[in-house]
Amino acid sequence: MSEKPKRVALFVTCLVDMFRPEIGFAAVKLLEDAGCIVEAPAGQTCCGQPAYNSGDRADATAIARHNIALLAGFDYVVLPSGSCAGMIAKHYPLLFEDDPEMAGKARALAQRTFELTSFLVDVLGVEAVAGASHLGKVTYHDSCSGLRELGVKTQPRKLLGSVAGLTVSELAAPEECCGFGGTFCVKYPEISDRMVSDKAADATATGAAMVLGGDLGCLMNIAGKLKRQGSPIAVRHVAEVLAGGALVAPIGESGEE
Amino acid sequence: MSEHILEFKPAEGFRARSKAVVDNPFLRQSFRGAMDFLMSKRAAQFPDAEELESLRTLGERIRQYNLAKLPTLLEQLEAKLTQNGIQVHWAETPDEANAIILGICHARHAKLMVKGKSMVSEEIELNHAAEAAGIGALESDMGEYIVQLANEKPSHIIMPAIHKTKEEIARLFADKVEGVDYTDNVDALIQIGRNVLRQKFLEADIGLSGVNFAVAETGTLCLVENEGNGRMCTTAPPVHIAVTGIEKIVEKLEHIPPLLSLLTRSATGQNISTYFNMISSPRLAGEKDGPGEVHLVLLDNGRSQAYADEQLRKTLQCIRCGACMNHCPVYTRIGGHAYGTTYPGPIGKIISPHMLGLEATSSMATASSLCGACGEVCPVKIPIPELLMRLREEAFTAPHANPAMVGQGAGYSWLMTSVWKGWAAVYRSPSLYGVATWLGSRFSWLMPSKQGAWTSVRVPLKPAPRRLRDMLRERG
């Protein structure tokens, strides 16, 4: 059976581009290992979520229009982030509900857009990955948008289950928000701090050496808190571990060396 | 410890109030414990995810069906209630509602009103109005009785005194209830309240209650409660006044069982409440008890503004179970008083702007991480995160630009709007974005180590030395 390889646009997300390019490389490797032809369209900036979540619909719409044009023509669009994937897959169609010319294009893009681990498992049917070996006990934080907008829950765990020498020890409240919430964390720092402190305590209580997740925003928030507390727990994007190969310094630690 | 909170200014002081709770480990722990308890009780009621989903869908459909027919149903309800001998009154504002209620009281030379639990009576601040008019208003729901004794407001729509420990309640009773010694035995505390209230039910001239569902077809007022105080308020005094919002209406009796099941299971994790009262008329000839007079006051207070907009109308689907509060990671951390509104938590964030104006409630919609837990548990599927987003859009839009929130100022400052315009200019243009991120990574050593609210509790952010786009390009 010779199925034509799928042409996948990797939308790296602005946070990954700026703060953690390694996640982008890991995503490329995972997709290529699964037989995809991967491109990262050069004109990509941001999904527009920060403006959208702040109520700036006009600017979010302008950014969405740019991305819809940029990402047309690919079989699939994959993002190493549940919240950015959710923005394109769930909210772009809402932005163009009253625009007959764009509505169809937005819906078509939405249907082709996936979060990385759900694309690997649900679309490509990947059962196992190479993975970084012998990491021991890790724990997993379910980011809100991926979980509730896209149903990302079992997919990363399934792939992690195939990695040798790795077990997932669940958080007491894996589905509880870490307190990032985009601008929420700087607008309401006291509340956000309480939320991320509880998340850090939950992670610490599992005895895991590593916290994994699928969204860099949440991971920077959790790592920022754990490192501030002097915790030895490493924080990484799940793609870094799934892709295998050498691991760079964990999130929040690279800048301090 | 619990501060005296009577006059709320929601937008002002939200941060200070929430910080006070966050900084108080004792209060925080008690909220957290209570919410965890309610969440696990709800979860135990819905072991079957499919059943829950189909019941929620049914609940949503029933509420939407009835809201779609609201104007007709309100007319039908008025006609049917009138036919049954219940007097119907319409109030557009809280002041009007208070005037109607106190007017009935004055006509009967009433001195004492006993009250069953009613959030609408909190919304109109009836107790203050009654006090000012020289009429005693006594709360008879145990939680409401406690917050009234403490001169506070409810911190939760179902559990008004959830912020108080039994030791605080013990001290409160010893201080405020005549002839009572300190005891922190819960059964003894409840007995104290019961003894006080039992006598008052007999003395009261007026019994006041809320309404959970008003049935248009039969003219029936339904009341869900656990303590029996609701039944006492609606049967013992000679006059019963029910007060509710115009949205609490259903067409048929058969609409009630699914909604009731969703309500009690979502709210307190009970299969069914201890009491379910259905009131269809005043005392009839030959009946041994019941009030000689029954009134219903229907309050608008901003609900018709929400109703006028197809999307915002979903706000009115609410059956007031409080599950969105119990599951909200923000409410769990800051408690109900921090919001400064009668209805706190996620439902408070979406309903309060219609009651108090968008300007006065601008922190409501933004004080959310948009995690979506509220929408996930809502028994009638109100898309709360979507409505929060809509309110953020309304706040971002210039004043008076949108007819959905007429006469209300924008909630955002000029500075904040400008920041987003600048951000959007960079992110809309791949070339500007390229320059900005290139500068960011090339000069990452210039990144300040103090980054405002972020670094107050976290290590600073550092851009990577090279952008992904550069590395991908070199990889070829």
PDB file of C-alpha atoms in Angstrom, chain B residues 254-471:
ATOM      1  CA  GLU B 254     -43.122  17.974  32.426  1.00  0.00           C
ATOM      2  CA  HIS B 255     -40.190  20.343  31.916  1.00  0.00           C
ATOM      3  CA  ILE B 256     -39.429  20.216  35.615  1.00  0.00           C
ATOM      4  CA  PRO B 257     -38.195  16.687  36.384  1.00  0.00           C
ATOM      5  CA  PRO B 258     -35.068  16.879  34.164  1.00  0.00           C
ATOM      6  CA  LEU B 259     -34.227  20.384  35.381  1.00  0.00           C
ATOM      7  CA  LEU B 260     -34.790  19.437  39.018  1.00  0.00           C
ATOM      8  CA  SER B 261     -32.601  16.379  38.656  1.00  0.00           C
ATOM      9  CA  LEU B 262     -29.840  18.439  37.029  1.00  0.00           C
ATOM     10  CA  LEU B 263     -30.198  21.140  39.677  1.00  0.00           C
ATOM     11  CA  THR B 264     -29.904  19.057  42.837  1.00  0.00           C
ATOM     12  CA  ARG B 265     -27.263  16.702  41.463  1.00  0.00           C
ATOM     13  CA  SER B 266     -25.117  19.552  40.146  1.00  0.00           C
ATOM     14  CA  ALA B 267     -25.573  21.813  43.146  1.00  0.00           C
ATOM     15  CA  THR B 268     -25.143  19.662  46.227  1.00  0.00           C
ATOM     16  CA  GLY B 269     -24.665  16.201  44.776  1.00  0.00           C
ATOM     17  CA  GLN B 270     -28.109  15.144  45.995  1.00  0.00           C
ATOM     18  CA  ASN B 271     -30.334  12.820  44.040  1.00  0.00           C
ATOM     19  CA  ILE B 272     -33.232  15.016  45.063  1.00  0.00           C
ATOM     20  CA  SER B 273     -33.595  17.800  47.602  1.00  0.00           C
ATOM     21  CA  THR B 274     -35.310  17.075  50.924  1.00  0.00           C
ATOM     22  CA  TYR B 275     -38.213  19.396  50.063  1.00  0.00           C
ATOM     23  CA  PHE B 276     -39.818  20.298  46.769  1.00  0.00           C
ATOM     24  CA  ASN B 277     -42.720  22.700  47.158  1.00  0.00           C
ATOM     25  CA  MET B 278     -45.343  23.384  44.491  1.00  0.00           C
ATOM     26  CA  ILE B 279     -47.550  26.369  45.228  1.00  0.00           C
ATOM     27  CA  SER B 280     -50.589  26.887  43.060  1.00  0.00           C
ATOM     28  CA  SER B 281     -52.923  29.118  45.058  1.00  0.00           C
ATOM     29  CA  PRO B 282     -53.566  30.809  48.394  1.00  0.00           C
ATOM     30  CA  ARG B 283     -55.398  28.805  51.064  1.00  0.00           C
ATOM     31  CA  LEU B 284     -58.647  27.484  49.640  1.00  0.00           C
ATOM     32  CA  ALA B 285     -61.930  27.101  51.457  1.00  0.00           C
ATOM     33  CA  GLY B 286     -61.765  24.077  53.732  1.00  0.00           C
ATOM     34  CA  GLU B 287     -57.946  23.931  53.821  1.00  0.00           C
ATOM     35  CA  LYS B 288     -56.362  23.940  57.253  1.00  0.00           C
ATOM     36  CA  ASP B 289     -53.233  25.927  56.528  1.00  0.00           C
ATOM     37  CA  GLY B 290     -51.498  28.084  53.991  1.00  0.00           C
ATOM     38  CA  PRO B 291     -51.417  31.858  53.494  1.00  0.00           C
ATOM     39  CA  GLY B 292     -54.592  33.725  52.692  1.00  0.00           C
ATOM     40  CA  GLU B 293     -52.709  35.817  50.156  1.00  0.00           C
ATOM     41  CA  VAL B 294     -49.980  34.905  47.685  1.00  0.00           C
ATOM     42  CA  HIS B 295     -48.056  37.358  45.518  1.00  0.00           C
ATOM     43  CA  LEU B 296     -45.433  36.879  42.823  1.00  0.00           C
ATOM     44  CA  VAL B 297     -43.000  39.700  42.013  1.00  0.00           C
ATOM     45  CA  LEU B 298     -41.285  39.254  38.641  1.00  0.00           C
ATOM     46  CA  LEU B 299     -38.037  41.195  38.332  1.00  0.00           C
ATOM     47  CA  ASP B 300     -36.265  42.271  35.155  1.00  0.00           C
ATOM     48  CA  ASN B 301     -33.153  44.155  36.383  1.00  0.00           C
ATOM     49  CA  GLY B 302     -31.151  43.874  33.156  1.00  0.00           C
ATOM     50  CA  ARG B 303     -32.410  40.454  32.117  1.00  0.00           C
ATOM     51  CA  SER B 304     -34.262  41.828  29.106  1.00  0.00           C
ATOM     52  CA  GLN B 305     -31.019  43.423  27.911  1.00  0.00           C
ATOM     53  CA  ALA B 306     -29.371  39.992  27.895  1.00  0.00           C
ATOM     54  CA  TYR B 307     -32.510  38.541  26.341  1.00  0.00           C
ATOM     55  CA  ALA B 308     -32.418  40.942  23.402  1.00  0.00           C
ATOM     56  CA  ASP B 309     -29.134  39.497  22.104  1.00  0.00           C
ATOM     57  CA  GLU B 310     -29.218  35.949  20.760  1.00  0.00           C
ATOM     58  CA  GLN B 311     -25.822  35.009  22.180  1.00  0.00           C
ATOM     59  CA  LEU B 312     -26.094  36.824  25.514  1.00  0.00           C
ATOM     60  CA  ARG B 313     -29.558  35.319  26.014  1.00  0.00           C
ATOM     61  CA  LYS B 314     -27.851  32.021  26.876  1.00  0.00           C
ATOM     62  CA  THR B 315     -26.913  33.663  30.177  1.00  0.00           C
ATOM     63  CA  LEU B 316     -30.582  33.340  31.153  1.00  0.00           C
ATOM     64  CA  GLN B 317     -30.578  29.544  30.776  1.00  0.00           C
ATOM     65  CA  CYS B 318     -29.056  29.395  34.275  1.00  0.00           C
ATOM     66  CA  ILE B 319     -30.920  27.363  36.924  1.00  0.00           C
ATOM     67  CA  ARG B 320     -28.639  28.662  39.745  1.00  0.00           C
ATOM     68  CA  CYS B 321     -26.988  25.403  40.795  1.00  0.00           C
ATOM     69  CA  GLY B 322     -23.601  26.940  41.558  1.00  0.00           C
ATOM     70  CA  ALA B 323     -21.606  24.104  39.946  1.00  0.00           C
ATOM     71  CA  CYS B 324     -19.651  26.646  37.888  1.00  0.00           C
ATOM     72  CA  MET B 325     -18.424  28.224  41.144  1.00  0.00           C
ATOM     73  CA  ASN B 326     -17.511  24.923  42.730  1.00  0.00           C
ATOM     74  CA  HIS B 327     -15.402  23.996  39.699  1.00  0.00           C
ATOM     75  CA  CYS B 328     -13.869  27.412  39.030  1.00  0.00           C
ATOM     76  CA  PRO B 329     -10.145  27.539  39.859  1.00  0.00           C
ATOM     77  CA  VAL B 330     -10.453  31.292  40.449  1.00  0.00           C
ATOM     78  CA  TYR B 331     -13.550  31.157  42.683  1.00  0.00           C
ATOM     79  CA  THR B 332     -11.947  28.326  44.650  1.00  0.00           C
ATOM     80  CA  ARG B 333      -8.955  30.588  45.359  1.00  0.00           C
ATOM     81  CA  ILE B 334     -10.693  33.876  46.136  1.00  0.00           C
ATOM     82  CA  GLY B 335     -14.189  32.993  47.374  1.00  0.00           C
ATOM     83  CA  GLY B 336     -17.406  34.818  46.631  1.00  0.00           C
ATOM     84  CA  HIS B 337     -16.996  38.151  48.421  1.00  0.00           C
ATOM     85  CA  ALA B 338     -14.011  39.194  46.310  1.00  0.00           C
ATOM     86  CA  TYR B 339     -16.240  39.548  43.247  1.00  0.00           C
ATOM     87  CA  GLY B 340     -18.283  42.293  44.870  1.00  0.00           C
ATOM     88  CA  THR B 341     -21.474  41.184  43.102  1.00  0.00           C
ATOM     89  CA  THR B 342     -24.565  39.368  44.346  1.00  0.00           C
ATOM     90  CA  TYR B 343     -23.801  36.475  42.021  1.00  0.00           C
ATOM     91  CA  PRO B 344     -20.113  35.530  42.239  1.00  0.00           C
ATOM     92  CA  GLY B 345     -18.022  33.115  40.181  1.00  0.00           C
ATOM     93  CA  PRO B 346     -18.478  32.320  36.489  1.00  0.00           C
ATOM     94  CA  ILE B 347     -22.253  32.874  36.365  1.00  0.00           C
ATOM     95  CA  GLY B 348     -21.766  36.140  38.254  1.00  0.00           C
ATOM     96  CA  LYS B 349     -19.255  37.264  35.670  1.00  0.00           C
ATOM     97  CA  ILE B 350     -21.704  36.853  32.822  1.00  0.00           C
ATOM     98  CA  ILE B 351     -24.941  38.001  34.503  1.00  0.00           C
ATOM     99  CA  SER B 352     -23.659  40.953  36.585  1.00  0.00           C
ATOM    100  CA  PRO B 353     -22.753  43.215  33.624  1.00  0.00           C
ATOM    101  CA  HIS B 354     -26.435  43.238  32.651  1.00  0.00           C
ATOM    102  CA  MET B 355     -27.482  44.168  36.178  1.00  0.00           C
ATOM    103  CA  LEU B 356     -24.763  46.634  37.102  1.00  0.00           C
ATOM    104  CA  GLY B 357     -23.370  47.783  33.753  1.00  0.00           C
ATOM    105  CA  LEU B 358     -20.242  46.755  31.921  1.00  0.00           C
ATOM    106  CA  GLU B 359     -18.158  49.621  33.240  1.00  0.00           C
ATOM    107  CA  ALA B 360     -18.834  48.748  36.862  1.00  0.00           C
ATOM    108  CA  THR B 361     -17.975  45.093  36.255  1.00  0.00           C
ATOM    109  CA  SER B 362     -14.999  45.363  33.898  1.00  0.00           C
ATOM    110  CA  SER B 363     -12.776  43.100  35.985  1.00  0.00           C
ATOM    111  CA  MET B 364     -15.407  40.378  35.948  1.00  0.00           C
ATOM    112  CA  ALA B 365     -14.817  39.079  32.430  1.00  0.00           C
ATOM    113  CA  THR B 366     -11.030  39.410  32.518  1.00  0.00           C
ATOM    114  CA  ALA B 367     -10.489  37.699  35.873  1.00  0.00           C
ATOM    115  CA  SER B 368     -10.657  34.322  34.189  1.00  0.00           C
ATOM    116  CA  SER B 369      -7.994  32.096  32.708  1.00  0.00           C
ATOM    117  CA  LEU B 370     -10.684  30.866  30.264  1.00  0.00           C
ATOM    118  CA  CYS B 371      -9.965  27.334  31.409  1.00  0.00           C
ATOM    119  CA  GLY B 372     -13.474  26.226  30.492  1.00  0.00           C
ATOM    120  CA  ALA B 373     -14.221  24.145  33.601  1.00  0.00           C
ATOM    121  CA  CYS B 374     -17.441  26.142  34.186  1.00  0.00           C
ATOM    122  CA  GLY B 375     -18.824  25.451  30.727  1.00  0.00           C
ATOM    123  CA  GLU B 376     -17.908  21.792  31.062  1.00  0.00           C
ATOM    124  CA  VAL B 377     -20.010  21.265  34.200  1.00  0.00           C
ATOM    125  CA  CYS B 378     -22.910  23.621  33.486  1.00  0.00           C
ATOM    126  CA  PRO B 379     -26.051  21.432  33.643  1.00  0.00           C
ATOM    127  CA  VAL B 380     -27.803  23.476  30.960  1.00  0.00           C
ATOM    128  CA  LYS B 381     -24.716  23.948  28.790  1.00  0.00           C
ATOM    129  CA  ILE B 382     -24.316  27.707  29.076  1.00  0.00           C
ATOM    130  CA  PRO B 383     -21.151  28.388  27.032  1.00  0.00           C
ATOM    131  CA  ILE B 384     -19.699  30.523  29.815  1.00  0.00           C
ATOM    132  CA  PRO B 385     -16.191  30.965  28.302  1.00  0.00           C
ATOM    133  CA  GLU B 386     -17.748  32.039  24.995  1.00  0.00           C
ATOM    134  CA  LEU B 387     -19.903  34.597  26.826  1.00  0.00           C
ATOM    135  CA  LEU B 388     -16.887  35.877  28.779  1.00  0.00           C
ATOM    136  CA  MET B 389     -15.153  36.419  25.448  1.00  0.00           C
ATOM    137  CA  ARG B 390     -18.185  38.255  24.128  1.00  0.00           C
ATOM    138  CA  LEU B 391     -18.177  40.549  27.168  1.00  0.00           C
ATOM    139  CA  ARG B 392     -14.461  41.201  26.669  1.00  0.00           C
ATOM    140  CA  GLU B 393     -15.262  42.215  23.101  1.00  0.00           C
ATOM    141  CA  GLU B 394     -18.022  44.508  24.322  1.00  0.00           C
ATOM    142  CA  ALA B 395     -15.590  46.070  26.814  1.00  0.00           C
ATOM    143  CA  PHE B 396     -12.979  46.532  24.084  1.00  0.00           C
ATOM    144  CA  THR B 397     -15.412  48.232  21.750  1.00  0.00           C
ATOM    145  CA  ALA B 398     -15.839  51.979  22.090  1.00  0.00           C
ATOM    146  CA  PRO B 399     -18.700  53.125  24.324  1.00  0.00           C
ATOM    147  CA  HIS B 400     -22.157  53.032  22.814  1.00  0.00           C
ATOM    148  CA  ALA B 401     -20.870  51.384  19.652  1.00  0.00           C
ATOM    149  CA  ASN B 402     -22.799  48.199  20.212  1.00  0.00           C
ATOM    150  CA  PRO B 403     -26.533  48.096  20.776  1.00  0.00           C
ATOM    151  CA  ALA B 404     -26.245  44.902  22.859  1.00  0.00           C
ATOM    152  CA  MET B 405     -24.986  46.760  25.900  1.00  0.00           C
ATOM    153  CA  VAL B 406     -26.671  50.113  25.396  1.00  0.00           C
ATOM    154  CA  GLY B 407     -25.608  53.075  27.487  1.00  0.00           C
ATOM    155  CA  GLN B 408     -22.599  51.383  28.967  1.00  0.00           C
ATOM    156  CA  GLY B 409     -19.027  52.604  28.780  1.00  0.00           C
ATOM    157  CA  ALA B 410     -16.149  50.531  27.505  1.00  0.00           C
ATOM    158  CA  GLY B 411     -14.391  48.664  30.243  1.00  0.00           C
ATOM    159  CA  TYR B 412     -10.911  49.068  28.785  1.00  0.00           C
ATOM    160  CA  SER B 413      -8.627  52.041  29.174  1.00  0.00           C
ATOM    161  CA  TRP B 414      -7.219  53.924  26.206  1.00  0.00           C
ATOM    162  CA  LEU B 415      -3.746  52.629  27.120  1.00  0.00           C
ATOM    163  CA  MET B 416      -4.811  49.004  27.079  1.00  0.00           C
ATOM    164  CA  THR B 417      -6.578  49.352  23.757  1.00  0.00           C
ATOM    165  CA  SER B 418      -3.475  51.016  22.303  1.00  0.00           C
ATOM    166  CA  VAL B 419      -1.186  48.265  23.535  1.00  0.00           C
ATOM    167  CA  TRP B 420      -3.277  45.715  21.667  1.00  0.00           C
ATOM    168  CA  LYS B 421      -3.291  47.840  18.534  1.00  0.00           C
ATOM    169  CA  GLY B 422       0.525  47.952  18.635  1.00  0.00           C
ATOM    170  CA  TRP B 423       0.789  44.239  19.318  1.00  0.00           C
ATOM    171  CA  ALA B 424      -1.567  43.467  16.467  1.00  0.00           C
ATOM    172  CA  ALA B 425       0.413  45.671  14.062  1.00  0.00           C
ATOM    173  CA  VAL B 426       3.496  43.518  14.691  1.00  0.00           C
ATOM    174  CA  TYR B 427       1.736  40.166  14.620  1.00  0.00           C
ATOM    175  CA  ARG B 428      -0.299  40.923  11.508  1.00  0.00           C
ATOM    176  CA  SER B 429       2.803  41.562   9.469  1.00  0.00           C
ATOM    177  CA  PRO B 430       5.279  38.726   8.926  1.00  0.00           C
ATOM    178  CA  SER B 431       8.059  41.228   8.230  1.00  0.00           C
ATOM    179  CA  LEU B 432       7.488  43.315  11.337  1.00  0.00           C
ATOM    180  CA  TYR B 433       7.111  40.120  13.359  1.00  0.00           C
ATOM    181  CA  GLY B 434      10.410  38.903  11.873  1.00  0.00           C
ATOM    182  CA  VAL B 435      12.201  42.080  12.928  1.00  0.00           C
ATOM    183  CA  ALA B 436      10.686  42.071  16.405  1.00  0.00           C
ATOM    184  CA  THR B 437      11.529  38.438  17.150  1.00  0.00           C
ATOM    185  CA  TRP B 438      15.004  38.789  15.608  1.00  0.00           C
ATOM    186  CA  LEU B 439      15.651  41.692  17.956  1.00  0.00           C
ATOM    187  CA  GLY B 440      14.200  39.700  20.808  1.00  0.00           C
ATOM    188  CA  SER B 441      16.467  36.723  20.361  1.00  0.00           C
ATOM    189  CA  ARG B 442      19.597  38.678  19.337  1.00  0.00           C
ATOM    190  CA  PHE B 443      19.323  40.974  22.314  1.00  0.00           C
ATOM    191  CA  SER B 444      17.938  38.433  24.743  1.00  0.00           C
ATOM    192  CA  TRP B 445      20.681  39.426  27.191  1.00  0.00           C
ATOM    193  CA  LEU B 446      18.954  42.778  27.400  1.00  0.00           C
ATOM    194  CA  MET B 447      15.788  41.095  28.619  1.00  0.00           C
ATOM    195  CA  PRO B 448      15.198  42.519  32.075  1.00  0.00           C
ATOM    196  CA  SER B 449      15.414  40.109  34.963  1.00  0.00           C
ATOM    197  CA  LYS B 450      12.467  41.833  36.566  1.00  0.00           C
ATOM    198  CA  GLN B 451       9.389  41.317  34.382  1.00  0.00           C
ATOM    199  CA  GLY B 452       6.616  42.845  36.428  1.00  0.00           C
ATOM    200  CA  ALA B 453       3.904  40.520  37.627  1.00  0.00           C
ATOM    201  CA  TRP B 454       5.534  37.493  35.989  1.00  0.00           C
ATOM    202  CA  THR B 455       8.749  37.523  38.014  1.00  0.00           C
ATOM    203  CA  SER B 456       7.062  38.485  41.259  1.00  0.00           C
ATOM    204  CA  VAL B 457       6.536  34.756  41.723  1.00  0.00           C
ATOM    205  CA  ARG B 458       8.386  33.034  38.874  1.00  0.00           C
ATOM    206  CA  VAL B 459      11.871  32.964  37.368  1.00  0.00           C
ATOM    207  CA  PRO B 460      12.265  35.420  34.456  1.00  0.00           C
ATOM    208  CA  LEU B 461      11.568  34.493  30.843  1.00  0.00           C
ATOM    209  CA  LYS B 462      14.482  34.412  28.420  1.00  0.00           C
ATOM    210  CA  PRO B 463      14.052  34.236  24.658  1.00  0.00           C
ATOM    211  CA  ALA B 464      16.053  31.469  22.994  1.00  0.00           C
ATOM    212  CA  PRO B 465      19.348  32.659  21.440  1.00  0.00           C
ATOM    213  CA  ARG B 466      18.171  31.648  17.978  1.00  0.00           C
ATOM    214  CA  ARG B 467      14.676  31.639  16.582  1.00  0.00           C
ATOM    215  CA  LEU B 468      13.186  28.434  15.269  1.00  0.00           C
ATOM    216  CA  ARG B 469      12.698  30.013  11.864  1.00  0.00           C
ATOM    217  CA  ASP B 470      16.461  30.687  11.528  1.00  0.00           C
ATOM    218  CA  MET B 471      17.338  27.188  12.598  1.00  0.00           C
TER     219      MET B 471
END
